[in-house]
JSON list of C-alpha atoms in Angstrom, two decimals:
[
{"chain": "C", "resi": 88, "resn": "UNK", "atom": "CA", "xyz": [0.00, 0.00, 0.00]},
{"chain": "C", "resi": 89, "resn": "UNK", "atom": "CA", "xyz": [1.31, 3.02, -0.98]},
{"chain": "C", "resi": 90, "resn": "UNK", "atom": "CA", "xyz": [0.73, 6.56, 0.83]},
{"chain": "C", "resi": 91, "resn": "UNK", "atom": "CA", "xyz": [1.85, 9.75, 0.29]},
{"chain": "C", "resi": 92, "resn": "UNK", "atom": "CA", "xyz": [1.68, 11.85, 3.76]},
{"chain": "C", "resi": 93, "resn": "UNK", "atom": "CA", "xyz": [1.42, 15.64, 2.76]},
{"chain": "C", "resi": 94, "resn": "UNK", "atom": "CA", "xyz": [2.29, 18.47, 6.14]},
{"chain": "C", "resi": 95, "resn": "UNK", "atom": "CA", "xyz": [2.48, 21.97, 6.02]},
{"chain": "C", "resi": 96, "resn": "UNK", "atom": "CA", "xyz": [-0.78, 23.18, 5.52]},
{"chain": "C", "resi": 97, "resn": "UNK", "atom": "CA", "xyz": [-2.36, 25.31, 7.63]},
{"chain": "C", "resi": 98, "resn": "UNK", "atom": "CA", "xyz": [-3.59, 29.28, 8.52]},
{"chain": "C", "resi": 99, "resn": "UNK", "atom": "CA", "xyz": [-1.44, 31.84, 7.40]},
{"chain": "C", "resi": 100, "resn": "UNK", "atom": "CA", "xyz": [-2.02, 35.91, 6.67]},
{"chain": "C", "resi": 101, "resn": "UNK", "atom": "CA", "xyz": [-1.91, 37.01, 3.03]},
{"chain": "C", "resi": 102, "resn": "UNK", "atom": "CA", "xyz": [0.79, 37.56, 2.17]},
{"chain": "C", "resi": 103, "resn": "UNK", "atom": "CA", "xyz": [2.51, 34.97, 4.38]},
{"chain": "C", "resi": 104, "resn": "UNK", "atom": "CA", "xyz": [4.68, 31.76, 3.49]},
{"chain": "C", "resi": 105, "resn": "UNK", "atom": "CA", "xyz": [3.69, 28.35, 4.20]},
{"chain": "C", "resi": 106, "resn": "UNK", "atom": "CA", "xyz": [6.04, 25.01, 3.34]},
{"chain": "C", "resi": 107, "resn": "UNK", "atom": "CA", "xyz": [4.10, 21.96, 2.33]},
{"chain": "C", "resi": 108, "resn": "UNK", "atom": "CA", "xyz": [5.60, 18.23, 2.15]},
{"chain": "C", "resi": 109, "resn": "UNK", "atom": "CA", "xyz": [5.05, 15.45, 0.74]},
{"chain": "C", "resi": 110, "resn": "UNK", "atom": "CA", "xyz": [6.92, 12.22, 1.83]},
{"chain": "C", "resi": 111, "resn": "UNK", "atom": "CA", "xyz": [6.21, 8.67, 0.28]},
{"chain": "C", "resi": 112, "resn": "UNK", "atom": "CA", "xyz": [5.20, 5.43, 2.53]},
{"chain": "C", "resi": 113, "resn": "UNK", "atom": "CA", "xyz": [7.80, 3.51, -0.18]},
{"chain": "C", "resi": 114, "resn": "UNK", "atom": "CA", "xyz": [10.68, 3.97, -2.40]},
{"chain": "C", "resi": 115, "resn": "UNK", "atom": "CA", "xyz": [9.29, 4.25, -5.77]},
{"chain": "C", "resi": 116, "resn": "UNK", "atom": "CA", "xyz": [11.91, 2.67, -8.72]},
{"chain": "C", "resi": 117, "resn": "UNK", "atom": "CA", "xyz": [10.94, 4.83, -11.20]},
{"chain": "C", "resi": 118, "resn": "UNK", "atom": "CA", "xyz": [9.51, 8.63, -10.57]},
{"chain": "C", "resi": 119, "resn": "UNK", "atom": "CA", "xyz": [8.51, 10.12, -13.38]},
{"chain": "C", "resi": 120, "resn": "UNK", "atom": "CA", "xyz": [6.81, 13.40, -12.15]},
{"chain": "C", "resi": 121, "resn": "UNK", "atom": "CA", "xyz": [6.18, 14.62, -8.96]},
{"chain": "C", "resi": 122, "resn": "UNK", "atom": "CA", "xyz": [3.41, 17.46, -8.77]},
{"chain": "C", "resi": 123, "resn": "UNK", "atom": "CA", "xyz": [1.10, 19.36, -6.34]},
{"chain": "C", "resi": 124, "resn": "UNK", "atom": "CA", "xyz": [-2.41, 19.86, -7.30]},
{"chain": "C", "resi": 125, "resn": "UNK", "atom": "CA", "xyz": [-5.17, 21.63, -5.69]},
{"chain": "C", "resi": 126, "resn": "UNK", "atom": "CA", "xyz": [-8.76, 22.39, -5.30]},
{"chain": "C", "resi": 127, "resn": "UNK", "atom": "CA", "xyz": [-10.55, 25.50, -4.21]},
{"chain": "C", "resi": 128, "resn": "UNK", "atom": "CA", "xyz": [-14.08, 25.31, -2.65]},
{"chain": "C", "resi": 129, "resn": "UNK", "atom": "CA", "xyz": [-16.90, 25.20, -5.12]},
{"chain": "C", "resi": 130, "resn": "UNK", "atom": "CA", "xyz": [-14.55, 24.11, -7.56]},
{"chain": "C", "resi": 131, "resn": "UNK", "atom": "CA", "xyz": [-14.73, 20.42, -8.71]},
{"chain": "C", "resi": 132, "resn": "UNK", "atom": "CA", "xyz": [-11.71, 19.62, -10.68]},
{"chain": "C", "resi": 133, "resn": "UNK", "atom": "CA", "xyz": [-8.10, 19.87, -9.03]},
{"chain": "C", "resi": 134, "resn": "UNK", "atom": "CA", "xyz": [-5.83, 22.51, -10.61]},
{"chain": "C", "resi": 135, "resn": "UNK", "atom": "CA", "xyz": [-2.01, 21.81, -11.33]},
{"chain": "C", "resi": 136, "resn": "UNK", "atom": "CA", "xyz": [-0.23, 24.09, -9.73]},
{"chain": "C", "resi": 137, "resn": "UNK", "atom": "CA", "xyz": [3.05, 22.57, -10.09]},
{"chain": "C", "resi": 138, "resn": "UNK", "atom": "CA", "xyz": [5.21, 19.83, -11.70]},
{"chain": "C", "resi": 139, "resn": "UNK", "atom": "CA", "xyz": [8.75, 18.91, -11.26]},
{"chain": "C", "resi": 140, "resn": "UNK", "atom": "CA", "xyz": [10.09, 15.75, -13.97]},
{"chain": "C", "resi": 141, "resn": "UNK", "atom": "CA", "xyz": [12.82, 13.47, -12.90]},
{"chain": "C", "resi": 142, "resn": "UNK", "atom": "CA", "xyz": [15.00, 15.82, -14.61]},
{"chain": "C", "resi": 143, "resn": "UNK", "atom": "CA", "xyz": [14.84, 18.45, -12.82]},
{"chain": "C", "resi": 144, "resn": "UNK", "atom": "CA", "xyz": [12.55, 20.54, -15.06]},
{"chain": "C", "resi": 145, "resn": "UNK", "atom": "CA", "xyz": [9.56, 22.49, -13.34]},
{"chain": "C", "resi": 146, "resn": "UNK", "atom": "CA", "xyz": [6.15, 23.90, -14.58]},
{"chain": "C", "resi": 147, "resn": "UNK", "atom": "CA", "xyz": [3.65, 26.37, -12.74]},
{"chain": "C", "resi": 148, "resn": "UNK", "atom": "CA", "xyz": [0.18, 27.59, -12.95]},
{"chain": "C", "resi": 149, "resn": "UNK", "atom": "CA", "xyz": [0.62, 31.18, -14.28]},
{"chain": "C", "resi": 150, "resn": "UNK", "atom": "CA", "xyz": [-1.19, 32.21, -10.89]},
{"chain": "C", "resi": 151, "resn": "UNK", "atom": "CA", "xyz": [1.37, 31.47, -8.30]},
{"chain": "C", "resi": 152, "resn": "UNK", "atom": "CA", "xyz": [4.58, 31.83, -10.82]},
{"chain": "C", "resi": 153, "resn": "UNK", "atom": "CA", "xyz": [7.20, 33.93, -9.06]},
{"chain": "C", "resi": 154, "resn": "UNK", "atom": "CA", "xyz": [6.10, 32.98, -5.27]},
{"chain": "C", "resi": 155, "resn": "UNK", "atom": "CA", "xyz": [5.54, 29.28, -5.39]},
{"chain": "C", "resi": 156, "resn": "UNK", "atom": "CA", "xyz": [8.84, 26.68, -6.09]},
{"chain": "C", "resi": 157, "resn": "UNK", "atom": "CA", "xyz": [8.71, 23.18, -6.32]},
{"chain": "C", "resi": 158, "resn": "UNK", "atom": "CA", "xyz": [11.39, 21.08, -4.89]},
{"chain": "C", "resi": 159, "resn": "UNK", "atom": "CA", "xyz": [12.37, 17.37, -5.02]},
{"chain": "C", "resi": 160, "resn": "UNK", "atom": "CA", "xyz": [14.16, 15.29, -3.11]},
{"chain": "C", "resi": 161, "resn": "UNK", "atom": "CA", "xyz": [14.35, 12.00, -4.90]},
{"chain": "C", "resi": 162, "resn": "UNK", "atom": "CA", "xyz": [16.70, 10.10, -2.16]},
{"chain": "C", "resi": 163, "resn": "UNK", "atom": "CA", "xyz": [14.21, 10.20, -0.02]},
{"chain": "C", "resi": 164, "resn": "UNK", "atom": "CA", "xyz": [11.10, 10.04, -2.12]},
{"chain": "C", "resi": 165, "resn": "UNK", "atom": "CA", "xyz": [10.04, 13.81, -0.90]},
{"chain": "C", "resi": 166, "resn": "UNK", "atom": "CA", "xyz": [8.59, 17.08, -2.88]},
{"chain": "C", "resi": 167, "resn": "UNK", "atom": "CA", "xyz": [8.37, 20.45, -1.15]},
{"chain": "C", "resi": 168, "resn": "UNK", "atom": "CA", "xyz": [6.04, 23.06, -2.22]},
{"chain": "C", "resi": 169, "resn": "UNK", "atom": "CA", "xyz": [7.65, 26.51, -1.29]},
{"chain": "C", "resi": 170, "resn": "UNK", "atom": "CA", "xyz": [4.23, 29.23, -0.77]},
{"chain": "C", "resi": 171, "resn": "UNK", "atom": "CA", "xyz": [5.36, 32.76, -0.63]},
{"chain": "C", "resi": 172, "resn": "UNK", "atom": "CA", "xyz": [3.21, 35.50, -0.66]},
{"chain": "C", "resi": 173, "resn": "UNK", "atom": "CA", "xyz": [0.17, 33.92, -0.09]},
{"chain": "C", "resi": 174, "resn": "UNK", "atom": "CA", "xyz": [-3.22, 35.56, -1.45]},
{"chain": "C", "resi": 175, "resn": "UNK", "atom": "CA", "xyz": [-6.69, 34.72, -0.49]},
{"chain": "C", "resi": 176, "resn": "UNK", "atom": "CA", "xyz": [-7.54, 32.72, -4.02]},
{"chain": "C", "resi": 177, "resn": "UNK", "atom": "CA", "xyz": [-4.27, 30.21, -3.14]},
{"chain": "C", "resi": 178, "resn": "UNK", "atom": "CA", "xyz": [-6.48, 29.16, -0.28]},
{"chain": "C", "resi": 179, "resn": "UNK", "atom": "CA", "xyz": [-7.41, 25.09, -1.00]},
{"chain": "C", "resi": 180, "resn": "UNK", "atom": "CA", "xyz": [-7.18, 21.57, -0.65]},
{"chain": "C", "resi": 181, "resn": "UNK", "atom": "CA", "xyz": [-3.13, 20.61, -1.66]},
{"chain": "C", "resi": 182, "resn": "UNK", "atom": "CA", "xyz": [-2.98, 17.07, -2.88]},
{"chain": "C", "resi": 183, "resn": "UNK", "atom": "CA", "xyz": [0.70, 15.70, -3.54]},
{"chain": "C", "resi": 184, "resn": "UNK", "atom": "CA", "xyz": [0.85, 13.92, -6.70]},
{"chain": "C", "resi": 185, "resn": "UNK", "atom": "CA", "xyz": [3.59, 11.31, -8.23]},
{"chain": "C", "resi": 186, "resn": "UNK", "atom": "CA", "xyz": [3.62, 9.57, -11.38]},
{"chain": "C", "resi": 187, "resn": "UNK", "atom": "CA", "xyz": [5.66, 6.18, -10.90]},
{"chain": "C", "resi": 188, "resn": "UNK", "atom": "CA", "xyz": [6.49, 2.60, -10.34]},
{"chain": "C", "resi": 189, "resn": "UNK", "atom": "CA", "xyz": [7.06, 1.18, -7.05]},
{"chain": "C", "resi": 190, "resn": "UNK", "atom": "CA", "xyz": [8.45, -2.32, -8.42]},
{"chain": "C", "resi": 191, "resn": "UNK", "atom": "CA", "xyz": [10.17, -2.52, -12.14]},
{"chain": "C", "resi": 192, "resn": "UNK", "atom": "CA", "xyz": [7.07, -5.12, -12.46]},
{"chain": "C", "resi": 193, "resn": "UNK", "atom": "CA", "xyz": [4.62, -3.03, -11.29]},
{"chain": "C", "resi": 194, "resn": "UNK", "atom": "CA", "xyz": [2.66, -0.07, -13.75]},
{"chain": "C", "resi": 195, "resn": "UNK", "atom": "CA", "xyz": [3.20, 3.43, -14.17]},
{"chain": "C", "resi": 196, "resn": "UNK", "atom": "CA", "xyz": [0.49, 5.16, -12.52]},
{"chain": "C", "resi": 197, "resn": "UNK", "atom": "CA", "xyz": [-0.34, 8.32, -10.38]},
{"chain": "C", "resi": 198, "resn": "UNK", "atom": "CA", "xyz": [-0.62, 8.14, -6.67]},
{"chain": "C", "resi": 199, "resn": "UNK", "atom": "CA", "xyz": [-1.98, 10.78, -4.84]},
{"chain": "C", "resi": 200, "resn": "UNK", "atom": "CA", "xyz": [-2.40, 11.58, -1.13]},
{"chain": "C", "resi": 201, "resn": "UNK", "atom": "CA", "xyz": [-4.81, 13.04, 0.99]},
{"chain": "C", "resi": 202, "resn": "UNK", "atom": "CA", "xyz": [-4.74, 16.52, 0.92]},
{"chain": "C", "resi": 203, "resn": "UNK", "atom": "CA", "xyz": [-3.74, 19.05, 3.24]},
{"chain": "C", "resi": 204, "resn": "UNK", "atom": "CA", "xyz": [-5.82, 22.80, 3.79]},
{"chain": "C", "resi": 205, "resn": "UNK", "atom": "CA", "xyz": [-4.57, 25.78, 3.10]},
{"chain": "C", "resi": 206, "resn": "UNK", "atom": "CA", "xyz": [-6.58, 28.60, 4.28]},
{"chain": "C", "resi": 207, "resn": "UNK", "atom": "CA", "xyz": [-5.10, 32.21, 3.33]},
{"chain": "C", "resi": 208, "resn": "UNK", "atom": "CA", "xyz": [-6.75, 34.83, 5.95]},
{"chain": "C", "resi": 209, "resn": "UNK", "atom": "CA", "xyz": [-7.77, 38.78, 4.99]}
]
């Protein structure tokens, strides 16, 4: 069984800084992507916010370009998620996301975990 423990969320001012983390239960052979999503109330489909490859190459929602940075840390199976300057519409549900194999037998497939709040206060 494999989990994915995100920490980090929490209450913050805007313009504040949070850290979230994401640590996996296993160590995964193959990581393809690692990625935080999240979802904002009333809204029913998760947004990307952002993607880090097993290269090393990152991706961002345009919103939170310039004060959000993705970090990996493949030793250890980890991705960080770096919040600065925190506005009220960043407020959401943060689900850590990785595409990969646990076993070179087993499939490629996403694994998510189960979501940490993130409420941004006026």
């Amino acid at each position: 069984q494999v989990e994915l423990q995100e920490s980090g969320g929490g209450l913050v001012q805007v313009g504040g800084s949070l850290r979230l983390s994401c640590t996996a239960s296993v160590s995964f052979t193959v990581i393809n992507n690692m990625a935080w999503y999240r979802q904002s109330p009333g809204k029913q489909q998760r947004e990307l916010v952002a993607q880090i490859m097993a290269g090393g190459s990152t991706t961002y929602a345009d919103s939170v370009k310039g004060r959000f940075t993705i970090s990996g840390i493949g030793a250890k199976n980890a991705v960080l998620l770096q919040m600065n300057n925190l506005k009220p519409e960043d407020a959401a549900v943060y689900y850590c996301n990785v595409l990969g194999r646990v076993t070179i037998d087993t499939p490629l497939r996403y694994y998510w975990g189960q979501g940490t709040q993130v409420t941004v206060s006026s």
